[in-house]
Each structure stands twice: as C-alpha cells, then as structure tokens.
JSON list of C-alpha atoms in Angstrom, two decimals:
[
{"chain": "A", "resi": 1, "resn": "GLY", "atom": "CA", "xyz": [129.72, 76.17, 50.86]},
{"chain": "A", "resi": 2, "resn": "THR", "atom": "CA", "xyz": [128.87, 74.68, 54.21]},
{"chain": "A", "resi": 3, "resn": "LEU", "atom": "CA", "xyz": [125.23, 75.77, 53.93]},
{"chain": "A", "resi": 4, "resn": "LEU", "atom": "CA", "xyz": [124.79, 73.15, 51.22]},
{"chain": "A", "resi": 5, "resn": "THR", "atom": "CA", "xyz": [126.48, 70.39, 53.22]},
{"chain": "A", "resi": 6, "resn": "VAL", "atom": "CA", "xyz": [124.26, 67.92, 55.06]},
{"chain": "A", "resi": 7, "resn": "PRO", "atom": "CA", "xyz": [125.62, 67.37, 58.59]},
{"chain": "A", "resi": 8, "resn": "GLN", "atom": "CA", "xyz": [126.62, 63.83, 59.49]},
{"chain": "A", "resi": 9, "resn": "GLY", "atom": "CA", "xyz": [127.56, 61.81, 62.55]},
{"chain": "A", "resi": 10, "resn": "MET", "atom": "CA", "xyz": [127.59, 63.47, 65.95]},
{"chain": "A", "resi": 11, "resn": "GLN", "atom": "CA", "xyz": [126.93, 66.90, 64.44]},
{"chain": "A", "resi": 12, "resn": "LEU", "atom": "CA", "xyz": [123.66, 65.66, 62.97]},
{"chain": "A", "resi": 13, "resn": "LEU", "atom": "CA", "xyz": [122.68, 63.82, 66.15]},
{"chain": "A", "resi": 14, "resn": "GLY", "atom": "CA", "xyz": [123.43, 66.90, 68.24]},
{"chain": "A", "resi": 15, "resn": "THR", "atom": "CA", "xyz": [121.35, 69.14, 66.00]},
{"chain": "A", "resi": 16, "resn": "LEU", "atom": "CA", "xyz": [118.39, 66.76, 65.91]},
{"chain": "A", "resi": 17, "resn": "SER", "atom": "CA", "xyz": [118.49, 66.13, 69.67]},
{"chain": "A", "resi": 18, "resn": "HIS", "atom": "CA", "xyz": [118.47, 69.87, 70.42]},
{"chain": "A", "resi": 19, "resn": "ARG", "atom": "CA", "xyz": [115.50, 70.34, 68.12]},
{"chain": "A", "resi": 20, "resn": "LEU", "atom": "CA", "xyz": [113.51, 67.47, 69.63]},
{"chain": "A", "resi": 21, "resn": "ILE", "atom": "CA", "xyz": [114.03, 68.75, 73.18]},
{"chain": "A", "resi": 22, "resn": "GLU", "atom": "CA", "xyz": [113.04, 72.23, 72.03]},
{"chain": "A", "resi": 23, "resn": "CYS", "atom": "CA", "xyz": [109.88, 70.81, 70.41]},
{"chain": "A", "resi": 24, "resn": "TRP", "atom": "CA", "xyz": [108.89, 69.13, 73.68]},
{"chain": "A", "resi": 25, "resn": "PHE", "atom": "CA", "xyz": [109.39, 72.13, 75.95]},
{"chain": "A", "resi": 26, "resn": "SER", "atom": "CA", "xyz": [107.70, 74.42, 73.43]},
{"chain": "A", "resi": 27, "resn": "LEU", "atom": "CA", "xyz": [104.42, 72.69, 74.28]},
{"chain": "A", "resi": 28, "resn": "ASP", "atom": "CA", "xyz": [102.31, 74.84, 76.59]},
{"chain": "A", "resi": 29, "resn": "ASP", "atom": "CA", "xyz": [101.58, 71.93, 78.93]},
{"chain": "A", "resi": 30, "resn": "ALA", "atom": "CA", "xyz": [104.92, 70.09, 78.69]},
{"chain": "A", "resi": 31, "resn": "LEU", "atom": "CA", "xyz": [105.55, 70.38, 82.44]},
{"chain": "A", "resi": 32, "resn": "THR", "atom": "CA", "xyz": [102.19, 68.90, 83.40]},
{"chain": "A", "resi": 33, "resn": "ARG", "atom": "CA", "xyz": [101.78, 66.11, 80.84]},
{"chain": "A", "resi": 34, "resn": "SER", "atom": "CA", "xyz": [101.70, 62.57, 82.14]},
{"chain": "A", "resi": 35, "resn": "GLY", "atom": "CA", "xyz": [104.12, 59.82, 81.20]},
{"chain": "A", "resi": 36, "resn": "GLN", "atom": "CA", "xyz": [101.54, 58.31, 78.85]},
{"chain": "A", "resi": 37, "resn": "GLN", "atom": "CA", "xyz": [100.97, 61.66, 77.18]},
{"chain": "A", "resi": 38, "resn": "PHE", "atom": "CA", "xyz": [104.72, 61.97, 76.70]},
{"chain": "A", "resi": 39, "resn": "ASP", "atom": "CA", "xyz": [104.87, 58.52, 75.09]},
{"chain": "A", "resi": 40, "resn": "ASP", "atom": "CA", "xyz": [101.98, 59.42, 72.79]},
{"chain": "A", "resi": 41, "resn": "TRP", "atom": "CA", "xyz": [103.82, 62.57, 71.71]},
{"chain": "A", "resi": 42, "resn": "PHE", "atom": "CA", "xyz": [107.31, 61.13, 71.33]},
{"chain": "A", "resi": 43, "resn": "GLY", "atom": "CA", "xyz": [106.82, 58.64, 68.49]},
{"chain": "A", "resi": 44, "resn": "PRO", "atom": "CA", "xyz": [105.08, 60.96, 65.99]},
{"chain": "A", "resi": 45, "resn": "ALA", "atom": "CA", "xyz": [107.30, 63.92, 66.94]},
{"chain": "A", "resi": 46, "resn": "PHE", "atom": "CA", "xyz": [110.49, 61.92, 66.47]},
{"chain": "A", "resi": 47, "resn": "SER", "atom": "CA", "xyz": [109.37, 60.56, 63.10]},
{"chain": "A", "resi": 48, "resn": "ALA", "atom": "CA", "xyz": [108.31, 64.01, 61.89]},
{"chain": "A", "resi": 49, "resn": "LEU", "atom": "CA", "xyz": [111.65, 65.53, 62.93]},
{"chain": "A", "resi": 50, "resn": "ILE", "atom": "CA", "xyz": [113.66, 62.83, 61.14]},
{"chain": "A", "resi": 51, "resn": "ALA", "atom": "CA", "xyz": [111.62, 63.26, 57.96]},
{"chain": "A", "resi": 52, "resn": "ALA", "atom": "CA", "xyz": [111.99, 67.05, 58.02]},
{"chain": "A", "resi": 53, "resn": "GLU", "atom": "CA", "xyz": [115.57, 67.56, 59.25]},
{"chain": "A", "resi": 54, "resn": "GLY", "atom": "CA", "xyz": [117.33, 64.19, 59.37]},
{"chain": "A", "resi": 55, "resn": "SER", "atom": "CA", "xyz": [116.18, 62.34, 56.28]},
{"chain": "A", "resi": 56, "resn": "THR", "atom": "CA", "xyz": [119.69, 61.00, 55.60]},
{"chain": "A", "resi": 57, "resn": "MET", "atom": "CA", "xyz": [119.03, 58.64, 58.51]},
{"chain": "A", "resi": 58, "resn": "LEU", "atom": "CA", "xyz": [116.23, 57.07, 56.44]},
{"chain": "A", "resi": 59, "resn": "LEU", "atom": "CA", "xyz": [118.65, 55.90, 53.76]},
{"chain": "A", "resi": 60, "resn": "PRO", "atom": "CA", "xyz": [119.29, 52.15, 53.30]},
{"chain": "A", "resi": 61, "resn": "GLY", "atom": "CA", "xyz": [121.76, 50.82, 55.84]},
{"chain": "A", "resi": 62, "resn": "MET", "atom": "CA", "xyz": [120.90, 53.44, 58.49]},
{"chain": "A", "resi": 63, "resn": "GLY", "atom": "CA", "xyz": [118.15, 51.48, 60.22]},
{"chain": "A", "resi": 64, "resn": "VAL", "atom": "CA", "xyz": [120.18, 50.34, 63.22]},
{"chain": "A", "resi": 65, "resn": "GLU", "atom": "CA", "xyz": [121.70, 53.79, 63.78]},
{"chain": "A", "resi": 66, "resn": "LEU", "atom": "CA", "xyz": [118.26, 55.37, 63.56]},
{"chain": "A", "resi": 67, "resn": "GLU", "atom": "CA", "xyz": [116.77, 52.96, 66.10]},
{"chain": "A", "resi": 68, "resn": "VAL", "atom": "CA", "xyz": [119.70, 53.47, 68.50]},
{"chain": "A", "resi": 69, "resn": "PHE", "atom": "CA", "xyz": [119.21, 57.23, 68.22]},
{"chain": "A", "resi": 70, "resn": "ARG", "atom": "CA", "xyz": [115.47, 56.85, 68.81]},
{"chain": "A", "resi": 71, "resn": "GLN", "atom": "CA", "xyz": [116.07, 54.91, 72.02]},
{"chain": "A", "resi": 72, "resn": "GLN", "atom": "CA", "xyz": [118.77, 57.34, 73.19]},
{"chain": "A", "resi": 73, "resn": "MET", "atom": "CA", "xyz": [116.47, 60.32, 72.70]},
{"chain": "A", "resi": 74, "resn": "TYR", "atom": "CA", "xyz": [113.55, 58.61, 74.43]},
{"chain": "A", "resi": 75, "resn": "GLN", "atom": "CA", "xyz": [115.65, 57.77, 77.49]},
{"chain": "A", "resi": 76, "resn": "SER", "atom": "CA", "xyz": [117.35, 61.17, 77.44]},
{"chain": "A", "resi": 77, "resn": "LEU", "atom": "CA", "xyz": [114.09, 63.09, 77.41]},
{"chain": "A", "resi": 78, "resn": "LEU", "atom": "CA", "xyz": [112.73, 60.89, 80.19]},
{"chain": "A", "resi": 79, "resn": "ALA", "atom": "CA", "xyz": [115.83, 61.71, 82.25]},
{"chain": "A", "resi": 80, "resn": "LEU", "atom": "CA", "xyz": [115.53, 65.43, 81.53]},
{"chain": "A", "resi": 81, "resn": "ARG", "atom": "CA", "xyz": [111.87, 65.36, 82.56]},
{"chain": "A", "resi": 82, "resn": "ARG", "atom": "CA", "xyz": [112.89, 63.74, 85.84]},
{"chain": "A", "resi": 83, "resn": "HIS", "atom": "CA", "xyz": [115.55, 66.40, 86.50]},
{"chain": "A", "resi": 84, "resn": "VAL", "atom": "CA", "xyz": [113.04, 69.15, 85.75]},
{"chain": "A", "resi": 85, "resn": "THR", "atom": "CA", "xyz": [110.44, 67.60, 88.05]},
{"chain": "A", "resi": 86, "resn": "ALA", "atom": "CA", "xyz": [112.95, 67.08, 90.89]},
{"chain": "A", "resi": 87, "resn": "ALA", "atom": "CA", "xyz": [113.98, 70.75, 90.65]},
{"chain": "A", "resi": 88, "resn": "ASP", "atom": "CA", "xyz": [110.33, 71.90, 90.83]},
{"chain": "A", "resi": 89, "resn": "ILE", "atom": "CA", "xyz": [110.62, 73.80, 87.56]},
{"chain": "A", "resi": 90, "resn": "VAL", "atom": "CA", "xyz": [107.62, 75.89, 86.57]},
{"chain": "A", "resi": 91, "resn": "LYS", "atom": "CA", "xyz": [108.97, 77.49, 83.38]},
{"chain": "A", "resi": 92, "resn": "VAL", "atom": "CA", "xyz": [111.33, 76.34, 80.63]},
{"chain": "A", "resi": 93, "resn": "GLU", "atom": "CA", "xyz": [112.58, 78.71, 77.91]},
{"chain": "A", "resi": 94, "resn": "CYS", "atom": "CA", "xyz": [114.36, 77.27, 74.87]},
{"chain": "A", "resi": 95, "resn": "GLU", "atom": "CA", "xyz": [117.05, 79.29, 73.11]},
{"chain": "A", "resi": 96, "resn": "PRO", "atom": "CA", "xyz": [116.33, 82.58, 74.96]},
{"chain": "A", "resi": 97, "resn": "LEU", "atom": "CA", "xyz": [118.26, 85.55, 73.63]},
{"chain": "A", "resi": 98, "resn": "LEU", "atom": "CA", "xyz": [120.54, 87.00, 76.33]},
{"chain": "A", "resi": 99, "resn": "GLU", "atom": "CA", "xyz": [121.94, 90.47, 75.69]},
{"chain": "A", "resi": 100, "resn": "GLY", "atom": "CA", "xyz": [124.13, 92.82, 77.66]},
{"chain": "A", "resi": 101, "resn": "GLN", "atom": "CA", "xyz": [127.29, 94.92, 77.76]},
{"chain": "A", "resi": 102, "resn": "PHE", "atom": "CA", "xyz": [130.91, 94.33, 78.64]},
{"chain": "A", "resi": 103, "resn": "THR", "atom": "CA", "xyz": [134.15, 96.31, 78.44]},
{"chain": "A", "resi": 104, "resn": "GLY", "atom": "CA", "xyz": [134.37, 95.81, 74.69]},
{"chain": "A", "resi": 105, "resn": "GLY", "atom": "CA", "xyz": [130.79, 96.73, 73.84]},
{"chain": "A", "resi": 106, "resn": "LYS", "atom": "CA", "xyz": [127.69, 94.66, 73.26]},
{"chain": "A", "resi": 107, "resn": "LEU", "atom": "CA", "xyz": [127.51, 90.95, 74.01]},
{"chain": "A", "resi": 108, "resn": "ALA", "atom": "CA", "xyz": [124.73, 88.53, 73.12]},
{"chain": "A", "resi": 109, "resn": "GLY", "atom": "CA", "xyz": [124.05, 84.83, 72.87]},
{"chain": "A", "resi": 110, "resn": "ARG", "atom": "CA", "xyz": [121.35, 82.18, 73.02]},
{"chain": "A", "resi": 111, "resn": "ALA", "atom": "CA", "xyz": [121.41, 79.69, 75.89]},
{"chain": "A", "resi": 112, "resn": "ASP", "atom": "CA", "xyz": [120.01, 76.22, 75.28]},
{"chain": "A", "resi": 113, "resn": "LEU", "atom": "CA", "xyz": [117.64, 76.16, 78.26]},
{"chain": "A", "resi": 114, "resn": "LEU", "atom": "CA", "xyz": [116.65, 78.74, 80.85]},
{"chain": "A", "resi": 115, "resn": "LEU", "atom": "CA", "xyz": [114.79, 77.15, 83.76]},
{"chain": "A", "resi": 116, "resn": "THR", "atom": "CA", "xyz": [112.83, 78.89, 86.52]},
{"chain": "A", "resi": 117, "resn": "ASN", "atom": "CA", "xyz": [111.76, 77.03, 89.67]},
{"chain": "A", "resi": 118, "resn": "ARG", "atom": "CA", "xyz": [108.83, 77.69, 92.00]},
{"chain": "A", "resi": 119, "resn": "ALA", "atom": "CA", "xyz": [111.00, 79.88, 94.22]},
{"chain": "A", "resi": 120, "resn": "ASN", "atom": "CA", "xyz": [111.71, 82.10, 91.16]},
{"chain": "A", "resi": 121, "resn": "GLN", "atom": "CA", "xyz": [115.36, 81.01, 91.05]},
{"chain": "A", "resi": 122, "resn": "GLN", "atom": "CA", "xyz": [116.86, 80.43, 87.64]},
{"chain": "A", "resi": 123, "resn": "ALA", "atom": "CA", "xyz": [119.37, 78.10, 86.00]},
{"chain": "A", "resi": 124, "resn": "ILE", "atom": "CA", "xyz": [120.97, 77.96, 82.58]},
{"chain": "A", "resi": 125, "resn": "VAL", "atom": "CA", "xyz": [121.60, 74.53, 81.08]},
{"chain": "A", "resi": 126, "resn": "ASP", "atom": "CA", "xyz": [123.94, 74.00, 78.15]},
{"chain": "A", "resi": 127, "resn": "MET", "atom": "CA", "xyz": [123.14, 70.80, 76.24]},
{"chain": "A", "resi": 128, "resn": "LYS", "atom": "CA", "xyz": [125.91, 68.69, 74.71]},
{"chain": "A", "resi": 129, "resn": "TRP", "atom": "CA", "xyz": [125.59, 65.42, 72.81]},
{"chain": "A", "resi": 130, "resn": "LEU", "atom": "CA", "xyz": [128.69, 63.87, 74.43]},
{"chain": "A", "resi": 131, "resn": "GLY", "atom": "CA", "xyz": [131.26, 64.81, 77.06]},
{"chain": "A", "resi": 132, "resn": "GLU", "atom": "CA", "xyz": [130.46, 63.87, 80.65]},
{"chain": "A", "resi": 133, "resn": "LYS", "atom": "CA", "xyz": [134.16, 64.02, 81.63]},
{"chain": "A", "resi": 134, "resn": "LYS", "atom": "CA", "xyz": [135.06, 67.04, 79.47]},
{"chain": "A", "resi": 135, "resn": "TYR", "atom": "CA", "xyz": [132.28, 69.30, 80.72]},
{"chain": "A", "resi": 136, "resn": "GLY", "atom": "CA", "xyz": [132.41, 67.93, 84.24]},
{"chain": "A", "resi": 137, "resn": "ASP", "atom": "CA", "xyz": [136.07, 68.91, 84.31]},
{"chain": "A", "resi": 138, "resn": "LYS", "atom": "CA", "xyz": [135.16, 72.41, 83.12]},
{"chain": "A", "resi": 139, "resn": "LEU", "atom": "CA", "xyz": [132.89, 72.83, 86.14]},
{"chain": "A", "resi": 140, "resn": "ALA", "atom": "CA", "xyz": [135.47, 71.32, 88.48]},
{"chain": "A", "resi": 141, "resn": "ASN", "atom": "CA", "xyz": [138.18, 73.68, 87.20]},
{"chain": "A", "resi": 142, "resn": "ASN", "atom": "CA", "xyz": [135.93, 76.74, 86.91]},
{"chain": "A", "resi": 143, "resn": "SER", "atom": "CA", "xyz": [136.67, 77.01, 83.19]},
{"chain": "A", "resi": 144, "resn": "HIS", "atom": "CA", "xyz": [133.09, 76.82, 81.84]},
{"chain": "A", "resi": 145, "resn": "LEU", "atom": "CA", "xyz": [133.41, 80.17, 80.06]},
{"chain": "A", "resi": 146, "resn": "GLN", "atom": "CA", "xyz": [130.45, 79.82, 77.69]},
{"chain": "A", "resi": 147, "resn": "LEU", "atom": "CA", "xyz": [128.08, 79.15, 80.60]},
{"chain": "A", "resi": 148, "resn": "ALA", "atom": "CA", "xyz": [129.66, 81.96, 82.62]},
{"chain": "A", "resi": 149, "resn": "LEU", "atom": "CA", "xyz": [129.05, 84.41, 79.77]},
{"chain": "A", "resi": 150, "resn": "TYR", "atom": "CA", "xyz": [125.39, 83.40, 79.64]},
{"chain": "A", "resi": 151, "resn": "GLY", "atom": "CA", "xyz": [125.18, 83.71, 83.41]},
{"chain": "A", "resi": 152, "resn": "GLN", "atom": "CA", "xyz": [126.64, 87.22, 83.38]},
{"chain": "A", "resi": 153, "resn": "LEU", "atom": "CA", "xyz": [124.22, 88.37, 80.67]},
{"chain": "A", "resi": 154, "resn": "LEU", "atom": "CA", "xyz": [121.28, 87.10, 82.70]},
{"chain": "A", "resi": 155, "resn": "GLN", "atom": "CA", "xyz": [122.72, 88.67, 85.86]},
{"chain": "A", "resi": 156, "resn": "GLN", "atom": "CA", "xyz": [122.78, 92.04, 84.09]},
{"chain": "A", "resi": 157, "resn": "LYS", "atom": "CA", "xyz": [119.04, 91.65, 83.45]},
{"chain": "A", "resi": 158, "resn": "THR", "atom": "CA", "xyz": [117.85, 90.14, 86.74]},
{"chain": "A", "resi": 159, "resn": "GLY", "atom": "CA", "xyz": [120.51, 91.21, 89.25]},
{"chain": "A", "resi": 160, "resn": "ALA", "atom": "CA", "xyz": [121.20, 87.61, 90.31]},
{"chain": "A", "resi": 161, "resn": "TRP", "atom": "CA", "xyz": [123.58, 84.99, 88.97]},
{"chain": "A", "resi": 162, "resn": "PRO", "atom": "CA", "xyz": [121.75, 81.84, 87.78]},
{"chain": "A", "resi": 163, "resn": "LYS", "atom": "CA", "xyz": [122.86, 78.32, 88.58]},
{"chain": "A", "resi": 164, "resn": "LEU", "atom": "CA", "xyz": [124.81, 76.73, 85.72]},
{"chain": "A", "resi": 165, "resn": "ALA", "atom": "CA", "xyz": [124.77, 73.14, 84.50]},
{"chain": "A", "resi": 166, "resn": "TYR", "atom": "CA", "xyz": [125.41, 70.85, 81.54]},
{"chain": "A", "resi": 167, "resn": "PHE", "atom": "CA", "xyz": [123.01, 68.23, 80.23]},
{"chain": "A", "resi": 168, "resn": "ILE", "atom": "CA", "xyz": [124.73, 65.40, 78.31]},
{"chain": "A", "resi": 169, "resn": "ILE", "atom": "CA", "xyz": [122.04, 64.27, 75.91]},
{"chain": "A", "resi": 170, "resn": "SER", "atom": "CA", "xyz": [123.40, 60.86, 74.87]},
{"chain": "A", "resi": 171, "resn": "SER", "atom": "CA", "xyz": [123.55, 59.67, 78.50]},
{"chain": "A", "resi": 172, "resn": "GLY", "atom": "CA", "xyz": [120.77, 61.75, 80.07]},
{"chain": "A", "resi": 173, "resn": "GLN", "atom": "CA", "xyz": [123.19, 63.00, 82.72]},
{"chain": "A", "resi": 174, "resn": "LEU", "atom": "CA", "xyz": [122.85, 66.46, 84.26]},
{"chain": "A", "resi": 175, "resn": "ILE", "atom": "CA", "xyz": [126.14, 67.83, 85.63]},
{"chain": "A", "resi": 176, "resn": "ALA", "atom": "CA", "xyz": [126.21, 70.71, 88.11]},
{"chain": "A", "resi": 177, "resn": "GLU", "atom": "CA", "xyz": [128.55, 72.34, 90.65]},
{"chain": "A", "resi": 178, "resn": "ASN", "atom": "CA", "xyz": [126.24, 71.41, 93.51]},
{"chain": "A", "resi": 179, "resn": "ALA", "atom": "CA", "xyz": [122.77, 70.02, 94.17]},
{"chain": "A", "resi": 180, "resn": "GLU", "atom": "CA", "xyz": [121.21, 73.27, 95.40]},
{"chain": "A", "resi": 181, "resn": "PHE", "atom": "CA", "xyz": [119.09, 73.81, 92.28]},
{"chain": "A", "resi": 182, "resn": "PHE", "atom": "CA", "xyz": [119.13, 70.33, 90.72]},
{"chain": "A", "resi": 183, "resn": "PRO", "atom": "CA", "xyz": [118.84, 67.76, 93.53]},
{"chain": "A", "resi": 184, "resn": "SER", "atom": "CA", "xyz": [119.20, 64.86, 91.07]},
{"chain": "A", "resi": 185, "resn": "ALA", "atom": "CA", "xyz": [122.30, 66.23, 89.32]},
{"chain": "A", "resi": 186, "resn": "CYS", "atom": "CA", "xyz": [125.71, 64.59, 89.16]},
{"chain": "A", "resi": 187, "resn": "VAL", "atom": "CA", "xyz": [127.76, 67.02, 91.26]},
{"chain": "A", "resi": 188, "resn": "ARG", "atom": "CA", "xyz": [131.29, 67.97, 90.21]},
{"chain": "A", "resi": 189, "resn": "SER", "atom": "CA", "xyz": [132.92, 69.79, 93.11]},
{"chain": "A", "resi": 190, "resn": "LYS", "atom": "CA", "xyz": [135.62, 72.38, 92.51]},
{"chain": "A", "resi": 191, "resn": "GLN", "atom": "CA", "xyz": [139.26, 71.31, 92.39]},
{"chain": "A", "resi": 192, "resn": "PRO", "atom": "CA", "xyz": [141.44, 72.55, 95.29]},
{"chain": "A", "resi": 193, "resn": "HIS", "atom": "CA", "xyz": [143.14, 75.26, 93.19]},
{"chain": "A", "resi": 194, "resn": "CYS", "atom": "CA", "xyz": [139.76, 76.96, 92.59]},
{"chain": "A", "resi": 195, "resn": "ALA", "atom": "CA", "xyz": [137.71, 75.72, 95.54]},
{"chain": "A", "resi": 196, "resn": "ASP", "atom": "CA", "xyz": [136.73, 79.25, 96.55]},
{"chain": "A", "resi": 197, "resn": "GLU", "atom": "CA", "xyz": [135.83, 80.36, 93.03]},
{"chain": "A", "resi": 198, "resn": "ALA", "atom": "CA", "xyz": [132.56, 80.50, 91.12]},
{"chain": "A", "resi": 199, "resn": "ALA", "atom": "CA", "xyz": [131.35, 81.73, 87.75]},
{"chain": "A", "resi": 200, "resn": "PRO", "atom": "CA", "xyz": [131.68, 85.45, 88.70]},
{"chain": "A", "resi": 201, "resn": "HIS", "atom": "CA", "xyz": [135.43, 84.89, 89.22]},
{"chain": "A", "resi": 202, "resn": "LEU", "atom": "CA", "xyz": [135.68, 83.30, 85.77]},
{"chain": "A", "resi": 203, "resn": "TRP", "atom": "CA", "xyz": [133.87, 86.29, 84.29]},
{"chain": "A", "resi": 204, "resn": "LEU", "atom": "CA", "xyz": [136.38, 88.69, 85.91]},
{"chain": "A", "resi": 205, "resn": "ARG", "atom": "CA", "xyz": [139.29, 86.63, 84.56]},
{"chain": "A", "resi": 206, "resn": "PHE", "atom": "CA", "xyz": [137.73, 86.83, 81.10]},
{"chain": "A", "resi": 207, "resn": "LEU", "atom": "CA", "xyz": [137.52, 90.64, 81.36]},
{"chain": "A", "resi": 208, "resn": "GLN", "atom": "CA", "xyz": [141.13, 90.88, 82.51]},
{"chain": "A", "resi": 209, "resn": "THR", "atom": "CA", "xyz": [142.32, 88.69, 79.64]},
{"chain": "A", "resi": 210, "resn": "TRP", "atom": "CA", "xyz": [140.21, 90.63, 77.13]},
{"chain": "A", "resi": 211, "resn": "ARG", "atom": "CA", "xyz": [141.66, 93.97, 78.25]},
{"chain": "A", "resi": 212, "resn": "TRP", "atom": "CA", "xyz": [145.21, 92.58, 78.06]},
{"chain": "A", "resi": 213, "resn": "ARG", "atom": "CA", "xyz": [144.66, 91.25, 74.54]},
{"chain": "A", "resi": 214, "resn": "ARG", "atom": "CA", "xyz": [142.95, 94.49, 73.47]},
{"chain": "A", "resi": 215, "resn": "GLN", "atom": "CA", "xyz": [146.00, 96.47, 74.62]},
{"chain": "A", "resi": 216, "resn": "LEU", "atom": "CA", "xyz": [148.29, 94.22, 72.60]},
{"chain": "A", "resi": 217, "resn": "LEU", "atom": "CA", "xyz": [146.17, 94.66, 69.48]},
{"chain": "A", "resi": 218, "resn": "ASP", "atom": "CA", "xyz": [145.98, 98.43, 69.97]},
{"chain": "A", "resi": 219, "resn": "SER", "atom": "CA", "xyz": [149.76, 98.70, 70.32]}
]
C-alpha cells in the first residue's frame, strides 16, 4: 500500500521542508540564536534529515536537485526567521493539536505553526511548498477554509480569533490578509465581493453548508 511507497518530487520536498522547519523551531533557543549559530546548525541538520528521511535524494543523478533543495531551504528558513523577528514573536509551536466542537460533533486538526507575539496575540501559519497565487487568491476570496477551521478551534480555546497566513516554503514568501500581525508579509486584500468578510464569516458559511448537506444525507 501507500505506506510502503517512498514519496517523490514535490511531495517529498514538502515533507522534508516541514520537518526541517519543525526541527529548527523545536530548539529551545531558536528565537534568540544568532545568524552564525543558525548557519552552524543548518548544515548538519539538513544532512541528517536527508540521510534519515530523504535518502532517495542521495542516489546517483540527484546531486543537482539535492543542492537546489539545500539552497532553497536555507533561504526559506532565513526568510521565515526574518518574518518571525519582524512580528516580535516570543513563542513558536509546531504542529499543535487544536480540538473543539461544531454542529456535527468533535473537530480536531494540527496546524503547521502557532505563533505568539509579545503582546500575547496569536497567528496560525499554514506552510505550503508551492502556490503563491493559489493561496493568495484563497485569502483574497475568503475561501481559506482549512485555516479558518484552525482559527475557529483556537478561538474556542482562547476566546479570540488568531491572525491567519500562508508561508510558501520554496519562495520564502509569507502571505497574509493584512500587515497587522506580520509587518513584512505580502498582503492580499479582499476582493470587492467579500471586502467586508473575514474568517468568521467563512466559518459560518461552512456550518450552513454542512447542515444543508447533513439534511440531504438524512433524507
């Protein structure tokens, strides 16, 4: 089955990139390490990750692809560190479990990154390997349902909706609805047809659609 299939291409790169970012922010002092300390960490950590989880990239003929990936991840992590610093982040949680309730029962999921700034405001960042236009359009059209679900689950716990953003790993670009939380983000403003909407409106539309579909299934 699929458990015995080694991922290839973008699927492999996406998996490895998520793991490397998680490894960095899992360090207790990741937010205070200097640029030189980051450089000292990156090389050995990247090599260890490839050997453990991406060894197909060590096969003959994969040298160029491996080096391109190495450079992409180095630049991407540098960019993410800059975004985190600009937002005055004091805490980063990787893959936090978010649990809650909705009309149909229990709901749970793991967000890629949960960030908390010095003012105790929070943001959820969903990391994607590619897709600046695709995920930017989701924000612009208020159709970023996965992020909205995470946001609602966190709101049930804290009482406040978090800011929501995408981080495109291959380009190092952070995409957000506005620059309130991430001052260095690429802002995608809402389209006119949903200019007055935000993630809570998307959540309510999801509930309405779910109830409608549930009624059809019940009948």
